[in-house]
mmCIF file of C-alpha atoms in Angstrom:
data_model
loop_
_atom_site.group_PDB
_atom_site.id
_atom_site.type_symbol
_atom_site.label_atom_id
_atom_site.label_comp_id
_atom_site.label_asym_id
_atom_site.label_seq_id
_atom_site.Cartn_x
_atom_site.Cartn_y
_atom_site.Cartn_z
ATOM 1 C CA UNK H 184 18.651 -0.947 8.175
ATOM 2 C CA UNK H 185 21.216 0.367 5.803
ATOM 3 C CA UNK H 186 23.209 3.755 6.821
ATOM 4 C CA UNK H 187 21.266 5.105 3.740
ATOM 5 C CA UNK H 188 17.986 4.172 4.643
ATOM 6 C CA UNK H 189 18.663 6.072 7.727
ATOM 7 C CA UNK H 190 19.665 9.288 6.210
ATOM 8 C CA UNK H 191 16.718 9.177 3.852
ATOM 9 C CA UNK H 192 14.088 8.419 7.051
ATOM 10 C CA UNK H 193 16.286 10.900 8.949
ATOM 11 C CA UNK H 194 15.411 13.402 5.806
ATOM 12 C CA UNK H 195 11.950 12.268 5.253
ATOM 13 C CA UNK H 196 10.877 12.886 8.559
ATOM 14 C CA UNK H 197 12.329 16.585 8.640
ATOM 15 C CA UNK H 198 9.293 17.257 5.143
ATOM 16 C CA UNK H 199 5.892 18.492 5.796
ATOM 17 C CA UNK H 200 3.737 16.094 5.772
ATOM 18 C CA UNK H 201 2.165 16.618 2.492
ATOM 19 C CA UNK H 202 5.998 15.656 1.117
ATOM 20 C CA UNK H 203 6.255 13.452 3.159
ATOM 21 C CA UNK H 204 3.819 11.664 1.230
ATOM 22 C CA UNK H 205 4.834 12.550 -2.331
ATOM 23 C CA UNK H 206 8.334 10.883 -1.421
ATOM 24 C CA UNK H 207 6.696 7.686 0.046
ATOM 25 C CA UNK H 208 4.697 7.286 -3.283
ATOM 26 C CA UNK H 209 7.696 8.199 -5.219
ATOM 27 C CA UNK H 210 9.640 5.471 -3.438
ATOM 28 C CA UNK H 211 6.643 3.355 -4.184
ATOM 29 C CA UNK H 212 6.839 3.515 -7.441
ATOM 30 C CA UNK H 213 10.285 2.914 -7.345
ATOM 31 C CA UNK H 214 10.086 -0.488 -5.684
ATOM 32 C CA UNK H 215 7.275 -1.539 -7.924
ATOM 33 C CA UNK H 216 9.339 -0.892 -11.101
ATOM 34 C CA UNK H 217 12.529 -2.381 -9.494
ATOM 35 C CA UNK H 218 9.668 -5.692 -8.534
ATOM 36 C CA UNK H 219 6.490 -5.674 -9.632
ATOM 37 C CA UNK H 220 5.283 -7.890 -7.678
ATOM 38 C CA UNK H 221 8.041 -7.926 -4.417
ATOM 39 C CA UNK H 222 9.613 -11.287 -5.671
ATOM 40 C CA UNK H 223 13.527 -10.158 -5.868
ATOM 41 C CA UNK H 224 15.341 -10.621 -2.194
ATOM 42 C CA UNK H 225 18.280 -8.586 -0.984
ATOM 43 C CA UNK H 226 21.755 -10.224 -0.574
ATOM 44 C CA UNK H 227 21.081 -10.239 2.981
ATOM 45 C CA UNK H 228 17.759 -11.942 2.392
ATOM 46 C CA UNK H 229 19.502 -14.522 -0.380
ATOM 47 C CA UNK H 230 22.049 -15.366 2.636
ATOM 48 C CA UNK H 231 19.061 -15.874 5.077
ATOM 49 C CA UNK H 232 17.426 -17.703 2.851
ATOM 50 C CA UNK H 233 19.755 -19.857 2.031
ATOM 51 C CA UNK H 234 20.983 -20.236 5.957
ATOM 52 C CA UNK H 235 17.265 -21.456 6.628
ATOM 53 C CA UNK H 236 17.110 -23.952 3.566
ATOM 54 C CA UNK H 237 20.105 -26.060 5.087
ATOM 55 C CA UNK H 238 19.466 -25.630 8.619
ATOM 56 C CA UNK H 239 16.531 -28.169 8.301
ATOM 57 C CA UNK H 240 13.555 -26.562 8.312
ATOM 58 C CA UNK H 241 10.570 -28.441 7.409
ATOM 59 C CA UNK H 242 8.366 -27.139 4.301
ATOM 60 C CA UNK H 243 5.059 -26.235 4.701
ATOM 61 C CA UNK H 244 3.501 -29.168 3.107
ATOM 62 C CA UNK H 245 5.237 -31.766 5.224
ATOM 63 C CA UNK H 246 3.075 -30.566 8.553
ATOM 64 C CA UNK H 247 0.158 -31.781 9.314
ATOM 65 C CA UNK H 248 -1.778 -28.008 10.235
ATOM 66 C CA UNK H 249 -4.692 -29.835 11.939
ATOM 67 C CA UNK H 250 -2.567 -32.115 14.245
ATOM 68 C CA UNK H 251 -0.262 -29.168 15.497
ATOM 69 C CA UNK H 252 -0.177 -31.654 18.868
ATOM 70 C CA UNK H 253 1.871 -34.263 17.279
ATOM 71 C CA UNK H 254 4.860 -32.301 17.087
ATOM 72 C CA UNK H 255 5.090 -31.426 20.778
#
């Protein structure tokens, strides 16, 4: 977690409660206009993404789900 996000949960958590949860919808409605629908990745999770994607993982579609046994 960023040093901000820290100081913000530091700050949140010093609110009544009933602020507490006017900030959590306000950030709320911050990420939903920043992503609609939580598609956009951090830098961090571009990097990790990217990391994973050429250190040979195996998609999804390529396993056989029913057969889990095979790959032991």
């Amino acid at each position: 977690m960023s040093e901000k996000a820290v100081q913000i949960a530091e700050m949140l958590d010093m609110l009544p409660e009933s602020d507490q949860q006017l900030a959590y919808e306000l950030v709320k409605k911050l990420v939903l206009a920043w992503d609609p629908d939580f598609t956009k990745v951090t830098e961090q999770e571009r990097k990790d993404i990217e990391n994973a994607e050429q250190s040979g993982f195996v998609d999804e579609n390529a396993i056989d789900w029913d057969n889990l046994s095979n790959y032991e």
